[in-house]
CSV table of C-alpha atoms in Angstrom, one decimal:
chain,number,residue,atom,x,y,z
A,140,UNK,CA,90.8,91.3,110.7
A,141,UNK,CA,89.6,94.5,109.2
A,142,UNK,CA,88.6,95.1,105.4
A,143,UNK,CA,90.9,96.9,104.1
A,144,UNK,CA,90.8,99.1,100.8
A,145,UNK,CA,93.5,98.0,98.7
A,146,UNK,CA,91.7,98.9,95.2
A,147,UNK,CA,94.1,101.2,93.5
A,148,UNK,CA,92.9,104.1,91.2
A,149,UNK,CA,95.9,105.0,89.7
A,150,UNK,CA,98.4,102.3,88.6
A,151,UNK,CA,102.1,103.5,89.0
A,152,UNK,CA,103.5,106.0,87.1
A,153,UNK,CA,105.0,104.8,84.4
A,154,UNK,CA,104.5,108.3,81.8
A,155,UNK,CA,107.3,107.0,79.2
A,156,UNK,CA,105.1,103.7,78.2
A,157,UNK,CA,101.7,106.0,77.7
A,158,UNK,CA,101.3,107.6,74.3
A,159,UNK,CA,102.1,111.0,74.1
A,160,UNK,CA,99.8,112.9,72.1
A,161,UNK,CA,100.8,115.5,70.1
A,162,UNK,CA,99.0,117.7,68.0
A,163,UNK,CA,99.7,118.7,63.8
A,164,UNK,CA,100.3,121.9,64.3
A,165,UNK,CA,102.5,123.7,61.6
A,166,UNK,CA,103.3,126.6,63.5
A,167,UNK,CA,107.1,126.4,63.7
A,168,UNK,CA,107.4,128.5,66.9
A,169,UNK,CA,105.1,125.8,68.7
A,170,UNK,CA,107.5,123.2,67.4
A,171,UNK,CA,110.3,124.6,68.8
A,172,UNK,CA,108.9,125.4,72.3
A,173,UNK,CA,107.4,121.6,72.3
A,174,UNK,CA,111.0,120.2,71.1
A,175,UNK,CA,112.5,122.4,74.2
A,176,UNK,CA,109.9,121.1,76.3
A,177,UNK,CA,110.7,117.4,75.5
A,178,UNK,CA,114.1,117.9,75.7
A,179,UNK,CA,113.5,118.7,79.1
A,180,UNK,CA,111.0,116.0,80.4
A,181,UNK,CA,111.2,113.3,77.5
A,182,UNK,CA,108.2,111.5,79.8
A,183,UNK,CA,106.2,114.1,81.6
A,184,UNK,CA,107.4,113.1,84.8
A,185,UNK,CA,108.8,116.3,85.8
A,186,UNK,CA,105.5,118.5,84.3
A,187,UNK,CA,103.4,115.6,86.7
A,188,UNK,CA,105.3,116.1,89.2
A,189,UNK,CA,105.2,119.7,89.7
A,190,UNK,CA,101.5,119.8,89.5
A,191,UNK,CA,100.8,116.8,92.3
A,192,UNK,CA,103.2,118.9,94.6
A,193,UNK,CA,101.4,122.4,93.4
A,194,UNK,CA,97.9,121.1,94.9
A,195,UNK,CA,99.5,119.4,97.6
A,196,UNK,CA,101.0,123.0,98.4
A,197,UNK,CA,98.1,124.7,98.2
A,198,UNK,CA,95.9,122.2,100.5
A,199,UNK,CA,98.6,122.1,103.2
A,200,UNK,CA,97.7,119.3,104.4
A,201,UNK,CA,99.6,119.6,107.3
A,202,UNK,CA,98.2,122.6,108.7
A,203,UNK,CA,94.6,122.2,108.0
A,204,UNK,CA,94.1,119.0,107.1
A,205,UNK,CA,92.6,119.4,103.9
A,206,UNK,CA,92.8,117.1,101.0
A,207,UNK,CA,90.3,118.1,98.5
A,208,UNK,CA,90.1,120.6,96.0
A,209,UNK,CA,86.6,121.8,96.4
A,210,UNK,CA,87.2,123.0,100.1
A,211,UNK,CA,90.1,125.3,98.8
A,212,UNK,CA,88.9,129.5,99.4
A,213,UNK,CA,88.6,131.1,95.7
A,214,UNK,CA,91.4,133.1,96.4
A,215,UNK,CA,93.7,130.0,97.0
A,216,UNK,CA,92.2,128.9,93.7
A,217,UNK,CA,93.5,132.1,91.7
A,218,UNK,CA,96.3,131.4,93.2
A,219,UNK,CA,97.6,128.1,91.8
A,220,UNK,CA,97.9,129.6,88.5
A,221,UNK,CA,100.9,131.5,89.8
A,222,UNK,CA,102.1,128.5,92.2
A,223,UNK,CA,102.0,126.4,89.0
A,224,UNK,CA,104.1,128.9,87.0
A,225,UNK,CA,107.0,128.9,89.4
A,226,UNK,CA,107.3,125.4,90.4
A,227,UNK,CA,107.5,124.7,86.9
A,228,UNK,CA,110.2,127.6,86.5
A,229,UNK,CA,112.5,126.3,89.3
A,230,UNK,CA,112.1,122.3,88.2
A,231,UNK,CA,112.7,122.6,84.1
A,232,UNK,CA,115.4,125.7,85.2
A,233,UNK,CA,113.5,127.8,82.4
A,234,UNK,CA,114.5,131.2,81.8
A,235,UNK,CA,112.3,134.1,82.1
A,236,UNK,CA,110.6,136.0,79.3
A,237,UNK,CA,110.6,139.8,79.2
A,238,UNK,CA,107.0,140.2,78.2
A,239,UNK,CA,105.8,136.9,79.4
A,240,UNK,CA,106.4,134.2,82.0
A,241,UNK,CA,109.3,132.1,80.1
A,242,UNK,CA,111.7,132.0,77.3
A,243,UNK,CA,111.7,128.8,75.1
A,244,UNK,CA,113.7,127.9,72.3
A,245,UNK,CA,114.1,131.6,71.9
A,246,UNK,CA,110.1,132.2,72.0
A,247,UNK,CA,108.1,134.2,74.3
A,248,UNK,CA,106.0,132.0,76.4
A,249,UNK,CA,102.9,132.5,79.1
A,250,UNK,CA,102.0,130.0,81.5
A,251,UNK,CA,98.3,128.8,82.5
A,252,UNK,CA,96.9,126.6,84.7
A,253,UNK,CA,93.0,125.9,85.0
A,254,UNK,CA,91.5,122.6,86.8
A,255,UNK,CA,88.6,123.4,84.1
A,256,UNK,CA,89.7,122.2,80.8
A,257,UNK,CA,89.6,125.0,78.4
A,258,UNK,CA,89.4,127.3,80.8
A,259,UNK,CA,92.4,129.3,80.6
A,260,UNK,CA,92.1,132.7,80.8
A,261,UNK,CA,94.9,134.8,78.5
A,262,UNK,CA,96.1,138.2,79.2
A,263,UNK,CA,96.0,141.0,76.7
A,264,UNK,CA,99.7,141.0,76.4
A,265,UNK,CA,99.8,137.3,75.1
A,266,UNK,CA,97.7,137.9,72.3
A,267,UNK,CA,99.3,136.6,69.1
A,268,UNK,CA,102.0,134.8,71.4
A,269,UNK,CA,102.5,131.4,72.6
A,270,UNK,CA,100.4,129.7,76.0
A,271,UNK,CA,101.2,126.5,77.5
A,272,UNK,CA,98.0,125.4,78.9
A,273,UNK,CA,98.5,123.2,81.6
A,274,UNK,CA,94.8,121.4,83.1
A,275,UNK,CA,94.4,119.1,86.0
A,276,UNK,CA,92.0,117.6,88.0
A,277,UNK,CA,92.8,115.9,91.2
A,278,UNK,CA,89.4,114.4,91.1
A,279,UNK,CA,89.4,112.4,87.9
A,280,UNK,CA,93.7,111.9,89.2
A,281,UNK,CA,94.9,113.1,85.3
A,282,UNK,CA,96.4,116.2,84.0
A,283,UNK,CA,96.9,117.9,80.6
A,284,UNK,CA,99.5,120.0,78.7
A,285,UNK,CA,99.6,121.6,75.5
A,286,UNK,CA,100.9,124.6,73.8
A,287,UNK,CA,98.6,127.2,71.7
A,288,UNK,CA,99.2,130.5,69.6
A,289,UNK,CA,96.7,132.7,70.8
A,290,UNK,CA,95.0,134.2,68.0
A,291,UNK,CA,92.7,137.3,68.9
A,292,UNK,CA,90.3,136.2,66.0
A,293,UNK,CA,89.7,132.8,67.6
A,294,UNK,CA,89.3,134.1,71.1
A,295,UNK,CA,86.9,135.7,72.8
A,296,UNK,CA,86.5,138.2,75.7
A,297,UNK,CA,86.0,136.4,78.7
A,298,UNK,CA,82.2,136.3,80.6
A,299,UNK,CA,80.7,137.5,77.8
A,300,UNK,CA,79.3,136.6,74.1
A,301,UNK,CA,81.0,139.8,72.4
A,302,UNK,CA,84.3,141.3,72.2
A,303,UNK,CA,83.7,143.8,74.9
A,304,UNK,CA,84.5,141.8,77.8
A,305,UNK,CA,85.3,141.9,81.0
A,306,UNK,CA,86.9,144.5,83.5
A,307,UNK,CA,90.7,142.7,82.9
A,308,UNK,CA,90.3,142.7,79.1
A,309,UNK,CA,91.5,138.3,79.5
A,310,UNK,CA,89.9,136.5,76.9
A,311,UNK,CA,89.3,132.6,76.6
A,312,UNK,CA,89.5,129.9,74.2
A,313,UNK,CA,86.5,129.4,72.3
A,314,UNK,CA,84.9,126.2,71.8
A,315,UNK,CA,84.8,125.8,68.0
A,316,UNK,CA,89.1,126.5,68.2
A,317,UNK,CA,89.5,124.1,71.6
A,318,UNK,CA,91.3,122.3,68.3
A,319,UNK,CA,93.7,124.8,68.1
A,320,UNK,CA,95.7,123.3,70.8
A,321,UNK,CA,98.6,121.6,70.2
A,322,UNK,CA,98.6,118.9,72.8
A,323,UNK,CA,102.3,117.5,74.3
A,324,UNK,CA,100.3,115.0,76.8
A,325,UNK,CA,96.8,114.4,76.9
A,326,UNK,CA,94.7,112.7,79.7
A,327,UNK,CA,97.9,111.3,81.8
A,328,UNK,CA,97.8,110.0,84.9
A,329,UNK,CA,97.9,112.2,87.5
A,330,UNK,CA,99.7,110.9,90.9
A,331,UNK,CA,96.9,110.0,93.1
A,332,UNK,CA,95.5,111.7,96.2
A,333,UNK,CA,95.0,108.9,98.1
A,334,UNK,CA,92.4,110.0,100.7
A,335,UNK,CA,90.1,111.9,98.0
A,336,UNK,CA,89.8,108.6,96.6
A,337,UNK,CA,89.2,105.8,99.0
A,338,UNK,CA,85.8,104.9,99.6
A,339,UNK,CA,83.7,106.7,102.3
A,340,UNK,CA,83.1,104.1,105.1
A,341,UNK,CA,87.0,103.5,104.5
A,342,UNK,CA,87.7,107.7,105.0
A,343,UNK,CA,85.5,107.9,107.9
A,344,UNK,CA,86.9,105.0,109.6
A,345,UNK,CA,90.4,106.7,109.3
A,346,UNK,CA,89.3,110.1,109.9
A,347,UNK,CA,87.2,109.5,113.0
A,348,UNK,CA,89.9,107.5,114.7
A,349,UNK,CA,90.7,109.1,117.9
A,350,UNK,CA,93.6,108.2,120.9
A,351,UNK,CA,92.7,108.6,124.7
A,352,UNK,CA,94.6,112.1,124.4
A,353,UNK,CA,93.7,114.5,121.9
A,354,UNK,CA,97.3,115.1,121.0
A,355,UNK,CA,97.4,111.5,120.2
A,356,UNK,CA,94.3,111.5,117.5
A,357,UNK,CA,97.2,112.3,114.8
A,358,UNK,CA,98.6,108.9,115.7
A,359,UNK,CA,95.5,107.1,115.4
A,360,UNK,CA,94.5,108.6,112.1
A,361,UNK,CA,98.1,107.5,110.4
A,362,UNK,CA,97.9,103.8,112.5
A,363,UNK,CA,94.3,103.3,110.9
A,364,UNK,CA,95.3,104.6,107.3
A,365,UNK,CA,97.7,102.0,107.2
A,366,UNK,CA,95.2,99.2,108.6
A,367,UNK,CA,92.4,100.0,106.6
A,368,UNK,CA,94.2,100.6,103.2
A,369,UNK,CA,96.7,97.7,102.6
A,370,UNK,CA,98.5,96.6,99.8
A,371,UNK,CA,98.5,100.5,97.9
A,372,UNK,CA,100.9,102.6,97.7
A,373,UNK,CA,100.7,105.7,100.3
A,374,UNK,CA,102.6,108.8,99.8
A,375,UNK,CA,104.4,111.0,102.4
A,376,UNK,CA,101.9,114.2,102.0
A,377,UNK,CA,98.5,111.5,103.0
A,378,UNK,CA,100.5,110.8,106.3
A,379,UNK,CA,101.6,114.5,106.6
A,380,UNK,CA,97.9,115.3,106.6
A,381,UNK,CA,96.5,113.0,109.0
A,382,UNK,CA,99.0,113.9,111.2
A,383,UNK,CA,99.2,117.3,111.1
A,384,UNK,CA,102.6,118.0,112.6
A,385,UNK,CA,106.0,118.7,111.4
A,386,UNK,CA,107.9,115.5,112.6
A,387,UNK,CA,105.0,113.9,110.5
A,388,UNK,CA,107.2,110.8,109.9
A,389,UNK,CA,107.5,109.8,113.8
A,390,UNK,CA,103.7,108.7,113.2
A,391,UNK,CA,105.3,106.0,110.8
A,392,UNK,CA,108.3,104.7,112.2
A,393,UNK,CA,108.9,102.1,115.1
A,394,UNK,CA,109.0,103.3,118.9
A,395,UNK,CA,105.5,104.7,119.1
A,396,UNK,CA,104.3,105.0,115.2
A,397,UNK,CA,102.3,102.7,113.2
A,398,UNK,CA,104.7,100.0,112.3
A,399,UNK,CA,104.9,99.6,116.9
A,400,UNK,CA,101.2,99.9,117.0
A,401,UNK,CA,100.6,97.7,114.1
A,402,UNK,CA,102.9,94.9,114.7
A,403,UNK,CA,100.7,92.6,117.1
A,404,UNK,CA,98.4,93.0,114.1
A,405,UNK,CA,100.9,91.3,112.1
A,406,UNK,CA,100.9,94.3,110.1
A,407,UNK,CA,104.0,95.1,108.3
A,408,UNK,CA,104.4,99.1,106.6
A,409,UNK,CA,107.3,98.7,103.7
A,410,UNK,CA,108.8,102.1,102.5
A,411,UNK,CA,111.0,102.1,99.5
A,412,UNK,CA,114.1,100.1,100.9
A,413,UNK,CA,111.8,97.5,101.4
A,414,UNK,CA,110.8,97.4,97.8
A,415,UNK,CA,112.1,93.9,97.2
A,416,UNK,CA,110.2,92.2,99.7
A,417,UNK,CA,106.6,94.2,98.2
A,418,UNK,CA,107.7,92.5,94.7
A,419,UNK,CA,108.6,88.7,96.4
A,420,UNK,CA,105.0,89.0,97.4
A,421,UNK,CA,103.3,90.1,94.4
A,422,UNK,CA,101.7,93.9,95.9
A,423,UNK,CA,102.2,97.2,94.9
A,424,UNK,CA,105.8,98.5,95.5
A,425,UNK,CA,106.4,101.6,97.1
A,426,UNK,CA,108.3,104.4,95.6
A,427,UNK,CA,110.5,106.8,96.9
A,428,UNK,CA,108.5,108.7,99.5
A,429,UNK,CA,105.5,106.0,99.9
A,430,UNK,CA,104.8,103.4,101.8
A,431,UNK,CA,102.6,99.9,101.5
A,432,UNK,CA,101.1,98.3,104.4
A,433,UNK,CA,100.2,94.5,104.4
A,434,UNK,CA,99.0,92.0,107.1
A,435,UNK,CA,101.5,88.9,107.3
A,436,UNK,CA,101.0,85.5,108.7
A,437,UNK,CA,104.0,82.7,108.7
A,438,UNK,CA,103.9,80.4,105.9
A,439,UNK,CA,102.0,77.6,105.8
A,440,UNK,CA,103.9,74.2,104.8
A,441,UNK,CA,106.3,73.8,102.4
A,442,UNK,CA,104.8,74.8,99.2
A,443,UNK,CA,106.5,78.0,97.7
A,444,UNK,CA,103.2,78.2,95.1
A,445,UNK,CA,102.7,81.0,97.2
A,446,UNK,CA,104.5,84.2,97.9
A,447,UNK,CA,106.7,84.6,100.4
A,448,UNK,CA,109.3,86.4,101.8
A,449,UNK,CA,112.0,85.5,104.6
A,450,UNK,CA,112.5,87.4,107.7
A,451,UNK,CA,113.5,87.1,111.7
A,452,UNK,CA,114.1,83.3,110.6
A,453,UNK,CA,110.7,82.7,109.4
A,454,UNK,CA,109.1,82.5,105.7
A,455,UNK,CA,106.0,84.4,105.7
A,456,UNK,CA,102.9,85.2,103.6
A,457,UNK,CA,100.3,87.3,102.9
A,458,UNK,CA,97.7,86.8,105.6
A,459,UNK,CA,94.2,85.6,104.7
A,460,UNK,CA,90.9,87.0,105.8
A,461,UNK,CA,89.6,85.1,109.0
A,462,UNK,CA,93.2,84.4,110.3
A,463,UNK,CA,94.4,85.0,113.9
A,464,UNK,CA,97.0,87.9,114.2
A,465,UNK,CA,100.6,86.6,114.2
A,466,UNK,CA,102.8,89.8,115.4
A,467,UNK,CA,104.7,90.7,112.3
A,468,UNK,CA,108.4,90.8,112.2
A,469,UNK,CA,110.5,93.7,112.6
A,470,UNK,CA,111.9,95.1,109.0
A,471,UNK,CA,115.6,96.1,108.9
A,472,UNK,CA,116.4,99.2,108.5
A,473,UNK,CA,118.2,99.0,105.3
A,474,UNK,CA,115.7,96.9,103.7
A,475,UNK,CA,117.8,93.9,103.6
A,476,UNK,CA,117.6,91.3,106.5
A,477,UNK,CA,120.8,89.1,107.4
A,478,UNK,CA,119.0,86.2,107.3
A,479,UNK,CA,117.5,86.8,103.8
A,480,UNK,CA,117.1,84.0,101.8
């Protein structure tokens, strides 16, 4: 049987049990934009959300293959501010400001995004006016947002040491006011890029897989993702990658995609209607849009001390390093067998 990597970074999103952090800022404008702001996402979930999708976006996975940050052109970089800003428009339904990017609670409010905390840059026109600074970094898998009144006497211009600045005329947060930020959620978990973080011999293992046709090496990437990371939740856009094709999802399914390929392996691949069967066996349960692979091998005597879960007739476990492959049963469709127990 092959190790598998089933260490997982990120533990599941669960935004409304972390501690927001909020800073004790007196400005009543702030207050009002951050009460409209929670009003809106109570958890973060949305704000979270948007930003996983934004760098997904911009990597297209897809079409290039890409899946880390660093190998993004510095114009795609530039870019994300601006991705950033919209998404966020169209999932909170914000309106638009006249000046600046939004209206909140009444108050005129521009948008920024950096990967570099603290490194915002802020236009001439939002001088004296409100930011929310939004930072991620898929690397470390957590994200940032905050809201600031930026004060021309506690910026300064940006790339240099005095106020003359650069050709633009943005300036930057300095770092005797980083302080000055009102933080709304600080150092949250940021939903995980899978491949960016598995170990190496693990990525090159999936990444070098290759099928007797080159139009097949898509399959093979997808069949050993699933057979070398077991037991962790996978998300739609890590398939989408490895495949690289539109119909990514035919790479998954029966007749031809993993969970065929994978089933003499006694490898099952549980999406979210399968989510009950991931709990009866004590692994990480998928969410809507992911996936968890596990090897299974029929139960061994009576004893329910260990997990188990019922299908095609048969109790079965979670298979042990060493064992022989058993082929796996097939999964129903609606994630609920007839025969369930």
């Amino acid at each position: 049987m092959h190790r598998f990597d089933n260490s997982q970074r990120s533990l599941p999103l669960d935004l409304a049990a972390a501690s927001r952090i909020s800073g004790s800022s007196d400005d009543v404008g702030i207050l009002d934009v951050e009460s409209a702001i929670l009003s809106l996402d109570p958890t973060g979930k949305r704000f979270a959300t948007v930003l996983r999708d934004t760098i997904d976006q911009i990597l297209d996975g897809e079409n290039t293959g890409r899946y880390d940050w660093n190998d993004l052109y510095k114009t795609e970089k530039t870019h994300a501010g601006t991705m950033v800003e919209i998404n966020l428009f169209r999932s909170l339904g914000l309106d638009s400001g006249e000046d600046l990017d939004y209206l909140i609670a009444g108050k005129e409010v521009d948008c920024k995004f950096s990967q570099t905390l603290y490194g915002w840059m802020i236009p001439p026109e939002a001088l004296d006016e409100i930011c929310l600074v939004l930072w991620a970094d898929d690397h470390k898998s957590k994200w940032s947002a905050g809201l600031l009144r930026a004060s021309k006497d506690k910026l300064t211009k940006s790339g240099t040491k005095t106020k003359k600045g650069n050709r633009d005329g943005k300036y930057r947060l300095t770092k005797d006011n980083w302080s000055m930020i009102n933080w709304i959620w600080r150092d949250f978990e940021l939903p995980e890029n899978t491949l960016l973080h598995l170990n190496k011999v693990t990525l090159e293992g999936i990444l070098s897989a290759r099928a007797k046709t080159r139009r097949g090496d898509g399959q093979a990437k997808v069949s050993e993702l699933f057979r070398r990371v077991q037991q962790r939740r996978i998300n739609r856009t890590t398939v989408r990658t490895l495949a690289q094709q539109k119909d990514y999802m035919k790479r998954v399914r029966y007749d031809g995609g993993a969970r065929s390929k994978l089933r003499p392996e006694g490898i099952v691949i549980l999406g979210h209607q399968h989510r009950d069967y991931a709990q009866k066996l004590h692994i990480s349960v998928p969410g809507r849009g992911e996936f968890v692979s596990v090897q299974l091998r029929k139960a061994r005597g009576d004893s329910f001390d260990t997990p188990r879960i019922h299908l095609d007739g048969s109790d079965w476990e979670i298979a042990q390093p060493g064992d022989l492959h058993e082929e796996a049963p097939l999964l129903p469709k609606n994630g609920a067998a007839d025969d369930e127990q």
